[in-house]
Amino acid sequence: MWSRIKRIIGVAGPVALEFVPAKFEGVARTVYAGVTNAEAAGGTAETKLAIAMRYVKLLLPAIAETVEKITGKEVVDEVALASALEHLASFQVQITKAVGKRPL
């Protein structure tokens, strides 16, 4: 199983990160770590997204703080931020599929 996880991290992460501005790479890597954990857990797509988002929501205060530092603006709507991060998680899965590497 570890080789499958390394394949996702080694292939999916960098491909998806090509589309993320460099200063937001840390935020994206956090979201992608949640997706990697969810993929390893298995289940339906909906279950995996829920698992990934539980991970992200646990770290939401730290992510919000990082976004504030990067942008110089206060995060005033954490629900909108969580929604954006959910789209980022979905993007990682979709771009991975698009380049021919199917998530676990």
mmCIF file of N, CA and C in Angstrom:
data_model
loop_
_atom_site.group_PDB
_atom_site.id
_atom_site.type_symbol
_atom_site.label_atom_id
_atom_site.label_comp_id
_atom_site.label_asym_id
_atom_site.label_seq_id
_atom_site.Cartn_x
_atom_site.Cartn_y
_atom_site.Cartn_z
ATOM 1 N N MET A 1 0.820 -1.185 0.000
ATOM 2 C CA MET A 1 0.000 0.000 0.000
ATOM 3 C C MET A 1 0.868 1.255 0.000
ATOM 4 N N TRP A 2 2.000 1.258 0.710
ATOM 5 C CA TRP A 2 2.854 2.440 0.761
ATOM 6 C C TRP A 2 3.304 2.856 -0.634
ATOM 7 N N SER A 3 3.582 1.891 -1.514
ATOM 8 C CA SER A 3 4.015 2.248 -2.869
ATOM 9 C C SER A 3 2.899 2.969 -3.621
ATOM 10 N N ARG A 4 1.661 2.582 -3.361
ATOM 11 C CA ARG A 4 0.528 3.267 -3.995
ATOM 12 C C ARG A 4 0.397 4.684 -3.474
ATOM 13 N N ILE A 5 0.595 4.877 -2.174
ATOM 14 C CA ILE A 5 0.534 6.216 -1.591
ATOM 15 C C ILE A 5 1.666 7.076 -2.153
ATOM 16 N N LYS A 6 2.872 6.517 -2.237
ATOM 17 C CA LYS A 6 4.001 7.270 -2.789
ATOM 18 C C LYS A 6 3.739 7.645 -4.246
ATOM 19 N N ARG A 7 3.076 6.758 -4.983
ATOM 20 C CA ARG A 7 2.774 7.058 -6.381
ATOM 21 C C ARG A 7 1.821 8.242 -6.475
ATOM 22 N N ILE A 8 0.805 8.283 -5.623
ATOM 23 C CA ILE A 8 -0.132 9.402 -5.619
ATOM 24 C C ILE A 8 0.592 10.692 -5.258
ATOM 25 N N ILE A 9 1.397 10.660 -4.200
ATOM 26 C CA ILE A 9 2.131 11.848 -3.779
ATOM 27 C C ILE A 9 3.120 12.265 -4.862
ATOM 28 N N GLY A 10 3.820 11.310 -5.419
ATOM 29 C CA GLY A 10 4.863 11.613 -6.385
ATOM 30 C C GLY A 10 4.357 12.039 -7.747
ATOM 31 N N VAL A 11 3.181 11.613 -8.131
ATOM 32 C CA VAL A 11 2.653 11.929 -9.453
ATOM 33 C C VAL A 11 1.556 12.970 -9.369
ATOM 34 N N ALA A 12 0.562 12.720 -8.531
ATOM 35 C CA ALA A 12 -0.601 13.608 -8.494
ATOM 36 C C ALA A 12 -0.272 14.970 -7.920
ATOM 37 N N GLY A 13 0.447 14.996 -6.819
ATOM 38 C CA GLY A 13 0.757 16.264 -6.185
ATOM 39 C C GLY A 13 1.467 17.224 -7.114
ATOM 40 N N PRO A 14 2.612 16.844 -7.670
ATOM 41 C CA PRO A 14 3.318 17.776 -8.540
ATOM 42 C C PRO A 14 2.520 18.217 -9.762
ATOM 43 N N VAL A 15 1.747 17.325 -10.378
ATOM 44 C CA VAL A 15 0.948 17.725 -11.533
ATOM 45 C C VAL A 15 -0.069 18.780 -11.119
ATOM 46 N N ALA A 16 -0.794 18.540 -10.049
ATOM 47 C CA ALA A 16 -1.787 19.506 -9.584
ATOM 48 C C ALA A 16 -1.125 20.799 -9.130
ATOM 49 N N LEU A 17 0.047 20.694 -8.515
ATOM 50 C CA LEU A 17 0.739 21.884 -8.023
ATOM 51 C C LEU A 17 1.208 22.802 -9.147
ATOM 52 N N GLU A 18 1.326 22.278 -10.349
ATOM 53 C CA GLU A 18 1.707 23.111 -11.488
ATOM 54 C C GLU A 18 0.685 24.227 -11.729
ATOM 55 N N PHE A 19 -0.538 24.044 -11.239
ATOM 56 C CA PHE A 19 -1.606 25.003 -11.466
ATOM 57 C C PHE A 19 -1.817 25.951 -10.286
ATOM 58 N N VAL A 20 -1.033 25.786 -9.232
ATOM 59 C CA VAL A 20 -1.198 26.564 -8.002
ATOM 60 C C VAL A 20 -0.098 27.622 -7.921
ATOM 61 N N PRO A 21 -0.458 28.886 -7.653
ATOM 62 C CA PRO A 21 0.586 29.902 -7.471
ATOM 63 C C PRO A 21 1.564 29.469 -6.375
ATOM 64 N N ALA A 22 2.842 29.716 -6.584
ATOM 65 C CA ALA A 22 3.892 29.235 -5.682
ATOM 66 C C ALA A 22 3.647 29.630 -4.227
ATOM 67 N N LYS A 23 3.175 30.827 -3.992
ATOM 68 C CA LYS A 23 2.997 31.257 -2.607
ATOM 69 C C LYS A 23 1.877 30.496 -1.899
ATOM 70 N N PHE A 24 0.997 29.837 -2.651
ATOM 71 C CA PHE A 24 -0.077 29.042 -2.060
ATOM 72 C C PHE A 24 0.239 27.546 -2.043
ATOM 73 N N GLU A 25 1.471 27.182 -2.405
ATOM 74 C CA GLU A 25 1.827 25.770 -2.487
ATOM 75 C C GLU A 25 1.659 25.046 -1.151
ATOM 76 N N GLY A 26 2.013 25.690 -0.051
ATOM 77 C CA GLY A 26 1.865 25.056 1.261
ATOM 78 C C GLY A 26 0.415 24.726 1.576
ATOM 79 N N VAL A 27 -0.487 25.641 1.240
ATOM 80 C CA VAL A 27 -1.921 25.402 1.449
ATOM 81 C C VAL A 27 -2.368 24.230 0.575
ATOM 82 N N ALA A 28 -1.953 24.246 -0.693
ATOM 83 C CA ALA A 28 -2.342 23.172 -1.608
ATOM 84 C C ALA A 28 -1.800 21.828 -1.135
ATOM 85 N N ARG A 29 -0.560 21.801 -0.679
ATOM 86 C CA ARG A 29 0.012 20.537 -0.192
ATOM 87 C C ARG A 29 -0.761 20.007 1.014
ATOM 88 N N THR A 30 -1.242 20.890 1.866
ATOM 89 C CA THR A 30 -2.062 20.465 3.010
ATOM 90 C C THR A 30 -3.344 19.812 2.531
ATOM 91 N N VAL A 31 -4.008 20.446 1.573
ATOM 92 C CA VAL A 31 -5.248 19.886 1.016
ATOM 93 C C VAL A 31 -4.950 18.560 0.337
ATOM 94 N N TYR A 32 -3.876 18.503 -0.433
ATOM 95 C CA TYR A 32 -3.538 17.291 -1.161
ATOM 96 C C TYR A 32 -3.163 16.149 -0.224
ATOM 97 N N ALA A 33 -2.595 16.477 0.942
ATOM 98 C CA ALA A 33 -2.315 15.439 1.947
ATOM 99 C C ALA A 33 -3.620 14.821 2.432
ATOM 100 N N GLY A 34 -4.645 15.652 2.608
ATOM 101 C CA GLY A 34 -5.965 15.141 2.990
ATOM 102 C C GLY A 34 -6.532 14.223 1.932
ATOM 103 N N VAL A 35 -6.360 14.582 0.675
ATOM 104 C CA VAL A 35 -6.845 13.745 -0.435
ATOM 105 C C VAL A 35 -6.084 12.427 -0.455
ATOM 106 N N THR A 36 -4.779 12.483 -0.268
ATOM 107 C CA THR A 36 -3.968 11.265 -0.260
ATOM 108 C C THR A 36 -4.412 10.327 0.855
ATOM 109 N N ASN A 37 -4.660 10.871 2.039
ATOM 110 C CA ASN A 37 -5.154 10.052 3.150
ATOM 111 C C ASN A 37 -6.504 9.438 2.824
ATOM 112 N N ALA A 38 -7.366 10.227 2.225
ATOM 113 C CA ALA A 38 -8.700 9.740 1.873
ATOM 114 C C ALA A 38 -8.628 8.644 0.821
ATOM 115 N N GLU A 39 -7.759 8.823 -0.171
ATOM 116 C CA GLU A 39 -7.607 7.799 -1.211
ATOM 117 C C GLU A 39 -7.117 6.491 -0.606
ATOM 118 N N ALA A 40 -6.202 6.587 0.351
ATOM 119 C CA ALA A 40 -5.679 5.387 1.000
ATOM 120 C C ALA A 40 -6.754 4.687 1.832
ATOM 121 N N ALA A 41 -7.695 5.458 2.370
ATOM 122 C CA ALA A 41 -8.770 4.890 3.193
ATOM 123 C C ALA A 41 -9.776 4.122 2.349
ATOM 124 N N GLY A 42 -9.922 4.508 1.085
ATOM 125 C CA GLY A 42 -10.858 3.826 0.185
ATOM 126 C C GLY A 42 -12.293 4.271 0.382
ATOM 127 N N GLY A 43 -13.170 3.606 -0.309
ATOM 128 C CA GLY A 43 -14.592 3.935 -0.236
ATOM 129 C C GLY A 43 -15.057 4.654 -1.491
ATOM 130 N N THR A 44 -16.272 5.171 -1.428
ATOM 131 C CA THR A 44 -16.850 5.885 -2.559
ATOM 132 C C THR A 44 -16.197 7.254 -2.700
ATOM 133 N N ALA A 45 -16.431 7.885 -3.825
ATOM 134 C CA ALA A 45 -15.892 9.230 -4.051
ATOM 135 C C ALA A 45 -16.402 10.197 -2.981
ATOM 136 N N GLU A 46 -17.674 10.067 -2.633
ATOM 137 C CA GLU A 46 -18.263 10.951 -1.621
ATOM 138 C C GLU A 46 -17.616 10.722 -0.254
ATOM 139 N N THR A 47 -17.371 9.467 0.077
ATOM 140 C CA THR A 47 -16.722 9.131 1.345
ATOM 141 C C THR A 47 -15.312 9.692 1.384
ATOM 142 N N LYS A 48 -14.586 9.517 0.283
ATOM 143 C CA LYS A 48 -13.209 10.026 0.224
ATOM 144 C C LYS A 48 -13.177 11.539 0.362
ATOM 145 N N LEU A 49 -14.100 12.236 -0.307
ATOM 146 C CA LEU A 49 -14.143 13.692 -0.194
ATOM 147 C C LEU A 49 -14.451 14.102 1.240
ATOM 148 N N ALA A 50 -15.363 13.396 1.895
ATOM 149 C CA ALA A 50 -15.693 13.696 3.290
ATOM 150 C C ALA A 50 -14.477 13.504 4.199
ATOM 151 N N ILE A 51 -13.729 12.436 3.968
ATOM 152 C CA ILE A 51 -12.523 12.176 4.762
ATOM 153 C C ILE A 51 -11.495 13.283 4.531
ATOM 154 N N ALA A 52 -11.270 13.632 3.277
ATOM 155 C CA ALA A 52 -10.305 14.688 2.954
ATOM 156 C C ALA A 52 -10.718 16.003 3.591
ATOM 157 N N MET A 53 -11.997 16.318 3.551
ATOM 158 C CA MET A 53 -12.462 17.595 4.094
ATOM 159 C C MET A 53 -12.446 17.602 5.616
ATOM 160 N N ARG A 54 -12.626 16.459 6.265
ATOM 161 C CA ARG A 54 -12.472 16.418 7.734
ATOM 162 C C ARG A 54 -11.049 16.798 8.109
ATOM 163 N N TYR A 55 -10.091 16.258 7.365
ATOM 164 C CA TYR A 55 -8.677 16.573 7.585
ATOM 165 C C TYR A 55 -8.436 18.074 7.388
ATOM 166 N N VAL A 56 -8.940 18.609 6.292
ATOM 167 C CA VAL A 56 -8.741 20.031 5.980
ATOM 168 C C VAL A 56 -9.416 20.908 7.033
ATOM 169 N N LYS A 57 -10.628 20.541 7.449
ATOM 170 C CA LYS A 57 -11.346 21.363 8.427
ATOM 171 C C LYS A 57 -10.666 21.357 9.794
ATOM 172 N N LEU A 58 -9.990 20.266 10.128
ATOM 173 C CA LEU A 58 -9.211 20.248 11.366
ATOM 174 C C LEU A 58 -8.097 21.287 11.322
ATOM 175 N N LEU A 59 -7.554 21.484 10.143
ATOM 176 C CA LEU A 59 -6.448 22.419 9.965
ATOM 177 C C LEU A 59 -6.894 23.791 9.479
ATOM 178 N N LEU A 60 -8.211 24.001 9.373
ATOM 179 C CA LEU A 60 -8.732 25.245 8.816
ATOM 180 C C LEU A 60 -8.221 26.504 9.527
ATOM 181 N N PRO A 61 -8.147 26.543 10.861
ATOM 182 C CA PRO A 61 -7.604 27.758 11.489
ATOM 183 C C PRO A 61 -6.171 28.074 11.046
ATOM 184 N N ALA A 62 -5.335 27.064 10.949
ATOM 185 C CA ALA A 62 -3.954 27.277 10.506
ATOM 186 C C ALA A 62 -3.913 27.671 9.032
ATOM 187 N N ILE A 63 -4.765 27.055 8.224
ATOM 188 C CA ILE A 63 -4.824 27.402 6.803
ATOM 189 C C ILE A 63 -5.289 28.847 6.652
ATOM 190 N N ALA A 64 -6.321 29.237 7.410
ATOM 191 C CA ALA A 64 -6.826 30.613 7.346
ATOM 192 C C ALA A 64 -5.727 31.601 7.726
ATOM 193 N N GLU A 65 -4.976 31.281 8.751
ATOM 194 C CA GLU A 65 -3.872 32.144 9.176
ATOM 195 C C GLU A 65 -2.823 32.275 8.067
ATOM 196 N N THR A 66 -2.516 31.181 7.419
ATOM 197 C CA THR A 66 -1.549 31.204 6.324
ATOM 198 C C THR A 66 -2.067 32.046 5.165
ATOM 199 N N VAL A 67 -3.331 31.870 4.826
ATOM 200 C CA VAL A 67 -3.930 32.656 3.737
ATOM 201 C C VAL A 67 -3.895 34.147 4.079
ATOM 202 N N GLU A 68 -4.163 34.483 5.332
ATOM 203 C CA GLU A 68 -4.111 35.883 5.758
ATOM 204 C C GLU A 68 -2.701 36.448 5.607
ATOM 205 N N LYS A 69 -1.699 35.661 5.970
ATOM 206 C CA LYS A 69 -0.308 36.114 5.830
ATOM 207 C C LYS A 69 0.061 36.310 4.361
ATOM 208 N N ILE A 70 -0.375 35.386 3.522
ATOM 209 C CA ILE A 70 -0.048 35.456 2.098
ATOM 210 C C ILE A 70 -0.716 36.654 1.438
ATOM 211 N N THR A 71 -1.995 36.856 1.743
ATOM 212 C CA THR A 71 -2.773 37.885 1.057
ATOM 213 C C THR A 71 -2.723 39.246 1.739
ATOM 214 N N GLY A 72 -2.371 39.258 3.023
ATOM 215 C CA GLY A 72 -2.409 40.511 3.767
ATOM 216 C C GLY A 72 -3.821 40.961 4.071
ATOM 217 N N LYS A 73 -4.767 40.043 3.957
ATOM 218 C CA LYS A 73 -6.184 40.339 4.212
ATOM 219 C C LYS A 73 -6.740 39.324 5.193
ATOM 220 N N GLU A 74 -7.748 39.745 5.942
ATOM 221 C CA GLU A 74 -8.378 38.886 6.936
ATOM 222 C C GLU A 74 -9.373 37.936 6.278
ATOM 223 N N VAL A 75 -9.350 36.691 6.694
ATOM 224 C CA VAL A 75 -10.362 35.731 6.254
ATOM 225 C C VAL A 75 -11.615 36.023 7.066
ATOM 226 N N VAL A 76 -12.657 36.489 6.395
ATOM 227 C CA VAL A 76 -13.885 36.869 7.088
ATOM 228 C C VAL A 76 -14.986 35.829 6.916
ATOM 229 N N ASP A 77 -14.776 34.857 6.029
ATOM 230 C CA ASP A 77 -15.794 33.839 5.764
ATOM 231 C C ASP A 77 -15.106 32.479 5.661
ATOM 232 N N GLU A 78 -15.023 31.784 6.797
ATOM 233 C CA GLU A 78 -14.360 30.472 6.798
ATOM 234 C C GLU A 78 -15.151 29.433 6.013
ATOM 235 N N VAL A 79 -16.458 29.614 5.902
ATOM 236 C CA VAL A 79 -17.268 28.682 5.100
ATOM 237 C C VAL A 79 -16.858 28.790 3.631
ATOM 238 N N ALA A 80 -16.664 30.007 3.144
ATOM 239 C CA ALA A 80 -16.230 30.209 1.763
ATOM 240 C C ALA A 80 -14.824 29.647 1.565
ATOM 241 N N LEU A 81 -13.955 29.838 2.553
ATOM 242 C CA LEU A 81 -12.600 29.286 2.461
ATOM 243 C C LEU A 81 -12.655 27.761 2.407
ATOM 244 N N ALA A 82 -13.461 27.150 3.255
ATOM 245 C CA ALA A 82 -13.596 25.688 3.250
ATOM 246 C C ALA A 82 -14.133 25.207 1.904
ATOM 247 N N SER A 83 -15.070 25.949 1.324
ATOM 248 C CA SER A 83 -15.616 25.588 0.014
ATOM 249 C C SER A 83 -14.533 25.669 -1.064
ATOM 250 N N ALA A 84 -13.706 26.701 -1.005
ATOM 251 C CA ALA A 84 -12.610 26.837 -1.961
ATOM 252 C C ALA A 84 -11.631 25.679 -1.823
ATOM 253 N N LEU A 85 -11.347 25.285 -0.592
ATOM 254 C CA LEU A 85 -10.431 24.173 -0.358
ATOM 255 C C LEU A 85 -11.027 22.856 -0.843
ATOM 256 N N GLU A 86 -12.347 22.721 -0.729
ATOM 257 C CA GLU A 86 -13.010 21.527 -1.258
ATOM 258 C C GLU A 86 -12.861 21.478 -2.772
ATOM 259 N N HIS A 87 -12.971 22.628 -3.424
ATOM 260 C CA HIS A 87 -12.760 22.678 -4.874
ATOM 261 C C HIS A 87 -11.320 22.320 -5.222
ATOM 262 N N LEU A 88 -10.379 22.747 -4.395
ATOM 263 C CA LEU A 88 -8.973 22.415 -4.617
ATOM 264 C C LEU A 88 -8.754 20.907 -4.497
ATOM 265 N N ALA A 89 -9.405 20.287 -3.526
ATOM 266 C CA ALA A 89 -9.313 18.832 -3.368
ATOM 267 C C ALA A 89 -9.889 18.121 -4.592
ATOM 268 N N SER A 90 -11.034 18.581 -5.034
ATOM 269 C CA SER A 90 -11.671 17.995 -6.216
ATOM 270 C C SER A 90 -10.800 18.193 -7.456
ATOM 271 N N PHE A 91 -10.185 19.375 -7.553
ATOM 272 C CA PHE A 91 -9.300 19.652 -8.678
ATOM 273 C C PHE A 91 -8.150 18.653 -8.729
ATOM 274 N N GLN A 92 -7.578 18.356 -7.583
ATOM 275 C CA GLN A 92 -6.462 17.418 -7.565
ATOM 276 C C GLN A 92 -6.886 16.065 -8.114
ATOM 277 N N VAL A 93 -8.048 15.598 -7.694
ATOM 278 C CA VAL A 93 -8.538 14.303 -8.170
ATOM 279 C C VAL A 93 -8.800 14.358 -9.671
ATOM 280 N N GLN A 94 -9.436 15.433 -10.144
ATOM 281 C CA GLN A 94 -9.775 15.535 -11.564
ATOM 282 C C GLN A 94 -8.536 15.663 -12.450
ATOM 283 N N ILE A 95 -7.560 16.475 -12.027
ATOM 284 C CA ILE A 95 -6.355 16.622 -12.851
ATOM 285 C C ILE A 95 -5.562 15.322 -12.859
ATOM 286 N N THR A 96 -5.600 14.588 -11.769
ATOM 287 C CA THR A 96 -4.929 13.289 -11.712
ATOM 288 C C THR A 96 -5.565 12.335 -12.708
ATOM 289 N N LYS A 97 -6.888 12.315 -12.761
ATOM 290 C CA LYS A 97 -7.579 11.476 -13.731
ATOM 291 C C LYS A 97 -7.265 11.904 -15.158
ATOM 292 N N ALA A 98 -7.190 13.213 -15.372
ATOM 293 C CA ALA A 98 -6.974 13.743 -16.716
ATOM 294 C C ALA A 98 -5.619 13.356 -17.288
ATOM 295 N N VAL A 99 -4.626 13.210 -16.443
ATOM 296 C CA VAL A 99 -3.289 12.869 -16.948
ATOM 297 C C VAL A 99 -3.031 11.365 -16.932
ATOM 298 N N GLY A 100 -4.080 10.598 -16.694
ATOM 299 C CA GLY A 100 -3.957 9.166 -16.833
ATOM 300 C C GLY A 100 -3.541 8.415 -15.594
ATOM 301 N N LYS A 101 -3.464 9.082 -14.462
ATOM 302 C CA LYS A 101 -3.148 8.388 -13.222
ATOM 303 C C LYS A 101 -4.416 8.376 -12.392
ATOM 304 N N ARG A 102 -5.019 7.243 -12.313
ATOM 305 C CA ARG A 102 -6.273 7.118 -11.587
ATOM 306 C C ARG A 102 -6.002 7.087 -10.089
ATOM 307 N N PRO A 103 -6.760 7.886 -9.300
ATOM 308 C CA PRO A 103 -6.603 7.807 -7.840
ATOM 309 C C PRO A 103 -6.865 6.390 -7.355
ATOM 310 N N LEU A 104 -6.306 6.055 -6.212
ATOM 311 C CA LEU A 104 -6.469 4.715 -5.642
ATOM 312 C C LEU A 104 -7.907 4.333 -5.481
#
